[in-house]
Amino acid sequence: MGDLLQFTLTGVTIGSIYAIVALGFVTIYSVTKVINLAQGEFVMLGGLTMFSLTTAGLPYWVAFFVTIFFVLILGWIMEFILIRRAKGADAISLIILTIGASIFIRGIASVVWGKDQLRVAPFTENTPVNIMGATITPQAMWVVLIMLLVVFLLYILIDKTMVGKAFQASSVNPLAARLMGVSPIKMSSLSFTLSAALGALAGLAVAPIMFPAYDMGAMLGIKGFSAAILGGLGSAPGAVVGGLLIGLLESLGAGYISSGMKDAITFSAILLILLIRPSGILGEKSVGKGGL
Amino acid sequence: MKLHGVQQTKWSGVLIFALLILVFPMIVTQSFYLTQATFAGIYAIIAIGLGLLMGYAGQISLGQAAFYGIGAYTTSVLTATMGWSPWISLPVAILVPAVVAFFMGYTMSRLSGYYLAMATLALGIIVHTLLVEWRGVTKGASGFFGIPQLNLFGFTITQGVPYYYLVWFFVLVVLVLSLNIVHSRVGRALRSIHDSEIASSAMGVNTGKYKMQIFILSAMFAGLAGWLFAHMSYSISPAAFTMDASILFLAMVVLGGSGSVWGALIGTLLIRVVGIVVHALGEKFPFITSDFEHVIYGLILMLVVIFMPRGLFPSVTGWFESLATKRSSKKSMLEVAAAKREV
């Protein structure tokens, strides 16, 4: 029983990270119909930038916000330089374009930060807490909390503000949105910026747990992508469900079957789910609504 | 009459190419470049298959290294562990990836676009994990040793000139086969699928069947490449069949131009040249490490998609064609369009 609880807690923690990364995918996809496979690199940049800033002696929370700002600017630049030029390209070209960007960013990061895993301090005092025979670190709780906060803030932004309405409008019909005075280009730019910030936030939250390195983004990106696909692309609740599901599959698979096989187990399960529901778990519900 | 002309240029191209293959080892004798050229041949076989899949069936595979690995490990298990002759294991090494592709195809036939990319990505990760973890069969992360050499008519095909000729012989076979497919009824059906799947299925083209067939064919090519790789290097490990490898194959096709058999081949050669140049620069300037290679591959992918969406080969031939049209006003627009389609 203690085992099951432990695996579940671990699964929810990892799953929350995947969920935040997946929300980054969804934010961009629902506005621009682009899948940004460099999303995982934003996470990596978040963790590594935080390492550099705190080692340089910046106070923790100043470094925290500077990191988010830095990665957010990079996201904006990426949209400005790459995505805007590739307007009208098909899905395959866009996948290739963002894969190119992710290899490029990873290569640069390996030159700048080297190949070692780096250490970043946790948000708060990090003594593990014992709950009914299972342990959980305060940082893991922070991760879950941040995920919930992100979901809440995105909900407010998309459903309750004018910016959110503009987001939804340019997602549903870019031409009509333009006629009503909404600039789809600005929205595209904004979605990339927002999604980069989300990536950085995931990187900051996970850095004290995972010890960031230049190549951490690849796997996180793939898991986040899987979560977004599993939930049904374009659905924010789906991204969270997908993320948590993958986290749990991975943690239970590693615990009960084999830790080496966990990725094979997880992805086999994803293939199975896609075989049964080709548009993801919550995919069909979002069809027609177009929003997050 | 037009068709006749196109056919002629097609086969004269193959002939010139075969001659180039023949004379290359006579001009370049350093074993380093010969090994590189042999590797380029192995990759070219995979890239041509992937090019057919992307350019003609309009599908993307982010897990092509899985089929390459399945082919290599199939022959390793059969020859090194079970003592089969490599020539008997050859058809098996091609067949096993085809069977995997067939079952994957069922999942994939219901998916498209990003969902499909996800599925192939998943396949690549599953196969790589199995190669590392299924130690009883694959020998785990350290890999296989003692894979037997190939024998032909009593001669051992060793690394160097003999293996170079063997690999490029297979490249020629794959090239001719692919050009034939592209110019056949199936090829025309596939091009129509690429342009509009709905329109072509409305015209009675069984789109699912053709896509499935081309996916299986690309897996078979990758399996063949895996067989060649295993018997060339005598030892293999899962490190050669990662997602990075899949993305490298993707880069080759994108650079050369998907939707062109020649493009995939030229893309492969160019990417290998980039690798060699970076390696050579790295020996002179220590700050240029192998990571630099990835930075350049990333740059190439981005630049090609933005500035040459059709890839290098179709773009260059496109320029020549438009030059030719300007010169000879006799050539009708229809013919140009037809020529473009045939490349």
Short mmCIF file of N, CA, C and O in Angstrom, two decimals, chain A residues 29 33-35 82 85 92-93 95-97 99-101 103-104 106-108 110 115 222 225-226 229 232-233 260-261 263-264 267-268 271 275-276 278-279, chain B residues 54 58-60 62 104 106-107 110-111 114-115 117-119 121-123 125-126 129-130 133 243-244 247 250 254 291 294-295 298-299 301-302 305-307:
data_model
loop_
_atom_site.label_atom_id
_atom_site.label_comp_id
_atom_site.label_asym_id
_atom_site.label_seq_id
_atom_site.Cartn_x
_atom_site.Cartn_y
_atom_site.Cartn_z
N TYR A 29 -0.57 25.74 -30.17
CA TYR A 29 -1.35 25.04 -31.19
C TYR A 29 -2.73 25.64 -31.37
O TYR A 29 -3.20 25.82 -32.50
N LYS A 33 -2.01 26.66 -34.83
CA LYS A 33 -2.00 25.33 -35.45
C LYS A 33 -0.56 24.85 -35.72
O LYS A 33 -0.32 24.05 -36.61
N VAL A 34 0.39 25.39 -34.96
CA VAL A 34 1.77 24.95 -35.07
C VAL A 34 2.10 24.10 -33.85
O VAL A 34 1.67 24.42 -32.74
N ILE A 35 2.80 22.98 -34.06
CA ILE A 35 3.34 22.22 -32.93
C ILE A 35 4.79 22.62 -32.79
O ILE A 35 5.58 22.47 -33.73
N LEU A 82 11.41 32.71 -37.08
CA LEU A 82 11.15 31.45 -37.78
C LEU A 82 9.71 31.30 -38.27
O LEU A 82 9.46 31.15 -39.45
N ARG A 85 8.03 33.52 -40.91
CA ARG A 85 8.51 33.34 -42.29
C ARG A 85 7.95 32.10 -42.94
O ARG A 85 7.95 31.97 -44.15
N ILE A 92 4.13 18.94 -41.98
CA ILE A 92 5.45 18.29 -42.01
C ILE A 92 6.56 19.34 -41.95
O ILE A 92 7.49 19.23 -41.16
N SER A 93 6.44 20.40 -42.77
CA SER A 93 7.48 21.44 -42.79
C SER A 93 7.61 22.10 -41.42
O SER A 93 8.72 22.39 -40.97
N ILE A 95 6.85 20.82 -38.49
CA ILE A 95 7.50 19.88 -37.56
C ILE A 95 9.01 19.94 -37.76
O ILE A 95 9.78 20.06 -36.81
N ILE A 96 9.43 19.89 -39.04
CA ILE A 96 10.86 19.90 -39.34
C ILE A 96 11.51 21.20 -38.88
O ILE A 96 12.59 21.21 -38.30
N LEU A 97 10.80 22.30 -39.12
CA LEU A 97 11.32 23.62 -38.73
C LEU A 97 11.59 23.68 -37.23
O LEU A 97 12.66 24.11 -36.79
N ILE A 99 11.86 21.13 -35.16
CA ILE A 99 12.89 20.16 -34.78
C ILE A 99 14.27 20.79 -35.01
O ILE A 99 15.17 20.69 -34.18
N GLY A 100 14.42 21.46 -36.16
CA GLY A 100 15.67 22.16 -36.46
C GLY A 100 16.01 23.14 -35.35
O GLY A 100 17.15 23.18 -34.86
N ALA A 101 15.00 23.93 -34.93
CA ALA A 101 15.23 24.91 -33.87
C ALA A 101 15.66 24.22 -32.58
O ALA A 101 16.56 24.68 -31.88
N ILE A 103 17.21 21.25 -32.17
CA ILE A 103 18.58 20.75 -32.25
C ILE A 103 19.56 21.91 -32.12
O ILE A 103 20.59 21.83 -31.44
N PHE A 104 19.22 23.02 -32.78
CA PHE A 104 20.08 24.21 -32.77
C PHE A 104 20.25 24.73 -31.34
O PHE A 104 21.36 24.93 -30.87
N ARG A 106 19.70 23.16 -28.52
CA ARG A 106 20.39 22.17 -27.69
C ARG A 106 21.89 22.23 -27.93
O ARG A 106 22.68 22.19 -26.99
N GLY A 107 22.28 22.35 -29.21
CA GLY A 107 23.71 22.44 -29.54
C GLY A 107 24.35 23.65 -28.90
O GLY A 107 25.43 23.56 -28.29
N ILE A 108 23.68 24.81 -29.02
CA ILE A 108 24.21 26.03 -28.42
C ILE A 108 24.33 25.85 -26.90
O ILE A 108 25.34 26.22 -26.29
N SER A 110 24.78 23.16 -25.20
CA SER A 110 25.87 22.27 -24.81
C SER A 110 27.21 23.01 -24.89
O SER A 110 28.14 22.70 -24.15
N LYS A 115 28.25 19.71 -20.60
CA LYS A 115 27.37 18.54 -20.65
C LYS A 115 27.02 17.99 -19.27
O LYS A 115 26.34 16.98 -19.17
N ILE A 222 9.18 15.57 -25.66
CA ILE A 222 8.44 14.44 -26.24
C ILE A 222 7.30 14.03 -25.33
O ILE A 222 6.17 13.79 -25.77
N PHE A 225 4.62 16.66 -25.51
CA PHE A 225 3.94 16.50 -26.80
C PHE A 225 2.95 15.33 -26.72
O PHE A 225 1.78 15.45 -27.12
N SER A 226 3.44 14.20 -26.16
CA SER A 226 2.56 13.03 -26.01
C SER A 226 1.35 13.38 -25.18
O SER A 226 0.22 12.96 -25.48
N ILE A 229 -1.04 15.41 -27.21
CA ILE A 229 -1.69 14.55 -28.21
C ILE A 229 -2.72 13.64 -27.54
O ILE A 229 -3.85 13.49 -28.00
N GLY A 232 -5.76 15.23 -26.63
CA GLY A 232 -6.49 15.81 -27.75
C GLY A 232 -5.95 17.20 -27.98
O GLY A 232 -6.21 18.10 -27.17
N LEU A 233 -5.18 17.39 -29.05
CA LEU A 233 -4.51 18.67 -29.29
C LEU A 233 -5.49 19.83 -29.17
O LEU A 233 -6.60 19.76 -29.67
N GLY A 260 13.91 0.35 -16.30
CA GLY A 260 14.52 0.54 -17.61
C GLY A 260 13.50 0.55 -18.73
O GLY A 260 13.66 1.22 -19.74
N MET A 261 12.41 -0.19 -18.51
CA MET A 261 11.40 -0.33 -19.56
C MET A 261 10.33 0.75 -19.50
O MET A 261 9.40 0.73 -20.30
N ASP A 263 9.88 3.81 -20.37
CA ASP A 263 9.51 4.58 -21.57
C ASP A 263 8.79 3.71 -22.59
O ASP A 263 7.83 4.15 -23.22
N ALA A 264 9.27 2.45 -22.72
CA ALA A 264 8.62 1.54 -23.67
C ALA A 264 7.18 1.27 -23.23
O ALA A 264 6.26 1.27 -24.05
N PHE A 267 5.03 4.54 -23.83
CA PHE A 267 4.70 4.85 -25.22
C PHE A 267 3.84 3.76 -25.87
O PHE A 267 3.04 4.06 -26.76
N SER A 268 4.01 2.50 -25.41
CA SER A 268 3.12 1.45 -25.91
C SER A 268 1.69 1.76 -25.49
O SER A 268 0.75 1.62 -26.28
N LEU A 271 0.32 4.47 -27.68
CA LEU A 271 -0.09 3.96 -29.00
C LEU A 271 -1.43 3.25 -28.91
O LEU A 271 -2.30 3.42 -29.77
N LEU A 275 -4.91 4.16 -30.68
CA LEU A 275 -5.56 3.18 -31.55
C LEU A 275 -7.06 3.16 -31.27
O LEU A 275 -7.89 3.04 -32.17
N ILE A 276 -7.41 3.32 -29.97
CA ILE A 276 -8.82 3.28 -29.59
C ILE A 276 -9.49 4.64 -29.83
O ILE A 276 -10.59 4.72 -30.33
N PRO A 278 -8.41 7.85 -31.80
CA PRO A 278 -7.40 8.49 -32.64
C PRO A 278 -7.26 10.00 -32.42
O PRO A 278 -6.25 10.58 -32.79
N SER A 279 -8.26 10.66 -31.83
CA SER A 279 -8.13 12.11 -31.65
C SER A 279 -7.87 12.46 -30.19
O SER A 279 -8.10 13.58 -29.76
N MET B 54 7.80 10.55 -47.32
CA MET B 54 7.46 11.96 -47.08
C MET B 54 6.98 12.66 -48.34
O MET B 54 5.99 13.39 -48.33
N GLY B 58 3.26 11.70 -48.40
CA GLY B 58 2.93 12.85 -47.57
C GLY B 58 2.89 12.54 -46.08
O GLY B 58 2.21 13.21 -45.32
N GLN B 59 3.64 11.50 -45.68
CA GLN B 59 3.66 11.12 -44.26
C GLN B 59 5.05 11.38 -43.69
O GLN B 59 6.03 11.31 -44.40
N ILE B 60 5.10 11.65 -42.39
CA ILE B 60 6.39 11.87 -41.77
C ILE B 60 6.68 10.70 -40.83
O ILE B 60 5.77 10.15 -40.22
N LEU B 62 9.24 9.97 -37.66
CA LEU B 62 10.29 10.45 -36.75
C LEU B 62 10.95 9.26 -36.06
O LEU B 62 11.66 9.43 -35.08
N MET B 104 2.30 -1.51 -37.26
CA MET B 104 2.27 -0.07 -36.97
C MET B 104 1.29 0.62 -37.90
O MET B 104 0.57 1.53 -37.52
N TYR B 106 -1.44 -0.32 -39.08
CA TYR B 106 -2.82 -0.38 -38.63
C TYR B 106 -3.16 0.75 -37.67
O TYR B 106 -4.18 1.40 -37.79
N THR B 107 -2.24 0.97 -36.71
CA THR B 107 -2.45 2.10 -35.81
C THR B 107 -2.45 3.39 -36.61
O THR B 107 -3.31 4.25 -36.45
N ARG B 110 -5.25 5.08 -38.91
CA ARG B 110 -6.32 5.89 -38.30
C ARG B 110 -5.81 7.27 -37.91
O ARG B 110 -6.58 8.12 -37.48
N LEU B 111 -4.50 7.49 -38.04
CA LEU B 111 -3.93 8.76 -37.58
C LEU B 111 -3.45 9.60 -38.76
O LEU B 111 -3.21 9.08 -39.84
N TYR B 114 -0.01 15.53 -36.96
CA TYR B 114 0.78 15.52 -35.73
C TYR B 114 0.63 14.21 -34.96
O TYR B 114 1.55 13.75 -34.31
N TYR B 115 -0.58 13.61 -35.04
CA TYR B 115 -0.83 12.36 -34.32
C TYR B 115 0.05 11.25 -34.88
O TYR B 115 0.56 10.41 -34.16
N ALA B 117 2.98 11.74 -36.48
CA ALA B 117 4.36 12.03 -36.09
C ALA B 117 4.63 11.48 -34.69
O ALA B 117 5.66 10.87 -34.42
N MET B 118 3.64 11.69 -33.82
CA MET B 118 3.73 11.18 -32.45
C MET B 118 3.88 9.67 -32.42
O MET B 118 4.72 9.12 -31.70
N ALA B 119 3.09 8.97 -33.25
CA ALA B 119 3.11 7.51 -33.25
C ALA B 119 4.47 6.98 -33.70
O ALA B 119 5.00 6.04 -33.10
N LEU B 121 7.30 8.58 -33.55
CA LEU B 121 8.24 8.95 -32.47
C LEU B 121 8.19 7.90 -31.37
O LEU B 121 9.22 7.43 -30.87
N ALA B 122 6.97 7.48 -31.01
CA ALA B 122 6.79 6.47 -29.97
C ALA B 122 7.44 5.16 -30.38
O ALA B 122 8.14 4.53 -29.58
N LEU B 123 7.26 4.76 -31.64
CA LEU B 123 7.86 3.51 -32.12
C LEU B 123 9.38 3.55 -31.94
O LEU B 123 10.00 2.59 -31.46
N ILE B 125 11.17 5.25 -29.85
CA ILE B 125 11.57 5.16 -28.45
C ILE B 125 11.37 3.75 -27.90
O ILE B 125 12.21 3.23 -27.18
N ILE B 126 10.25 3.11 -28.29
CA ILE B 126 9.99 1.75 -27.80
C ILE B 126 11.08 0.80 -28.28
O ILE B 126 11.64 0.03 -27.49
N THR B 129 14.40 1.43 -26.49
CA THR B 129 14.35 0.92 -25.11
C THR B 129 14.49 -0.60 -25.10
O THR B 129 15.23 -1.16 -24.28
N LEU B 130 13.80 -1.27 -26.03
CA LEU B 130 13.88 -2.73 -26.09
C LEU B 130 15.30 -3.19 -26.41
O LEU B 130 15.80 -4.15 -25.84
N GLU B 133 17.17 -2.90 -23.17
CA GLU B 133 16.72 -3.65 -22.01
C GLU B 133 16.55 -5.15 -22.22
O GLU B 133 16.61 -5.92 -21.27
N MET B 243 16.90 8.45 -31.48
CA MET B 243 16.09 9.45 -32.15
C MET B 243 16.97 10.42 -32.93
O MET B 243 16.57 10.94 -33.98
N ASP B 244 18.19 10.67 -32.43
CA ASP B 244 19.10 11.54 -33.16
C ASP B 244 19.34 11.01 -34.56
O ASP B 244 19.41 11.78 -35.53
N ILE B 247 16.43 11.69 -36.76
CA ILE B 247 16.35 13.08 -37.17
C ILE B 247 17.41 13.40 -38.22
O ILE B 247 17.19 14.20 -39.13
N LEU B 250 15.99 12.38 -41.40
CA LEU B 250 15.01 13.41 -41.77
C LEU B 250 15.73 14.60 -42.42
O LEU B 250 15.30 15.12 -43.46
N VAL B 254 15.09 16.22 -46.10
CA VAL B 254 14.61 17.59 -46.19
C VAL B 254 15.60 18.44 -46.99
O VAL B 254 15.21 19.23 -47.85
N ASP B 291 29.31 18.67 -31.03
CA ASP B 291 28.03 19.36 -30.82
C ASP B 291 27.79 20.38 -31.90
O ASP B 291 26.66 20.70 -32.25
N HIS B 294 25.61 19.30 -34.57
CA HIS B 294 24.17 19.40 -34.35
C HIS B 294 23.66 20.81 -34.58
O HIS B 294 22.58 21.01 -35.11
N VAL B 295 24.46 21.80 -34.16
CA VAL B 295 24.07 23.19 -34.39
C VAL B 295 23.88 23.40 -35.89
O VAL B 295 22.90 24.02 -36.32
N GLY B 298 20.79 21.62 -37.27
CA GLY B 298 19.61 22.39 -36.89
C GLY B 298 19.43 23.59 -37.81
O GLY B 298 18.33 23.87 -38.29
N LEU B 299 20.55 24.30 -38.06
CA LEU B 299 20.52 25.47 -38.93
C LEU B 299 20.06 25.08 -40.34
O LEU B 299 19.22 25.75 -40.94
N LEU B 301 18.22 22.53 -41.27
CA LEU B 301 16.79 22.23 -41.29
C LEU B 301 15.96 23.51 -41.35
O LEU B 301 15.02 23.63 -42.14
N MET B 302 16.34 24.49 -40.51
CA MET B 302 15.56 25.72 -40.46
C MET B 302 15.67 26.50 -41.77
O MET B 302 14.67 26.95 -42.33
N VAL B 305 13.78 24.80 -44.78
CA VAL B 305 12.32 24.94 -44.72
C VAL B 305 11.89 26.36 -45.06
O VAL B 305 10.90 26.58 -45.77
N ILE B 306 12.67 27.34 -44.60
CA ILE B 306 12.27 28.73 -44.84
C ILE B 306 12.57 29.17 -46.28
O ILE B 306 11.73 29.76 -46.95
N PHE B 307 13.78 28.85 -46.76
CA PHE B 307 14.17 29.42 -48.05
C PHE B 307 13.99 28.47 -49.24
O PHE B 307 13.87 28.91 -50.37
#
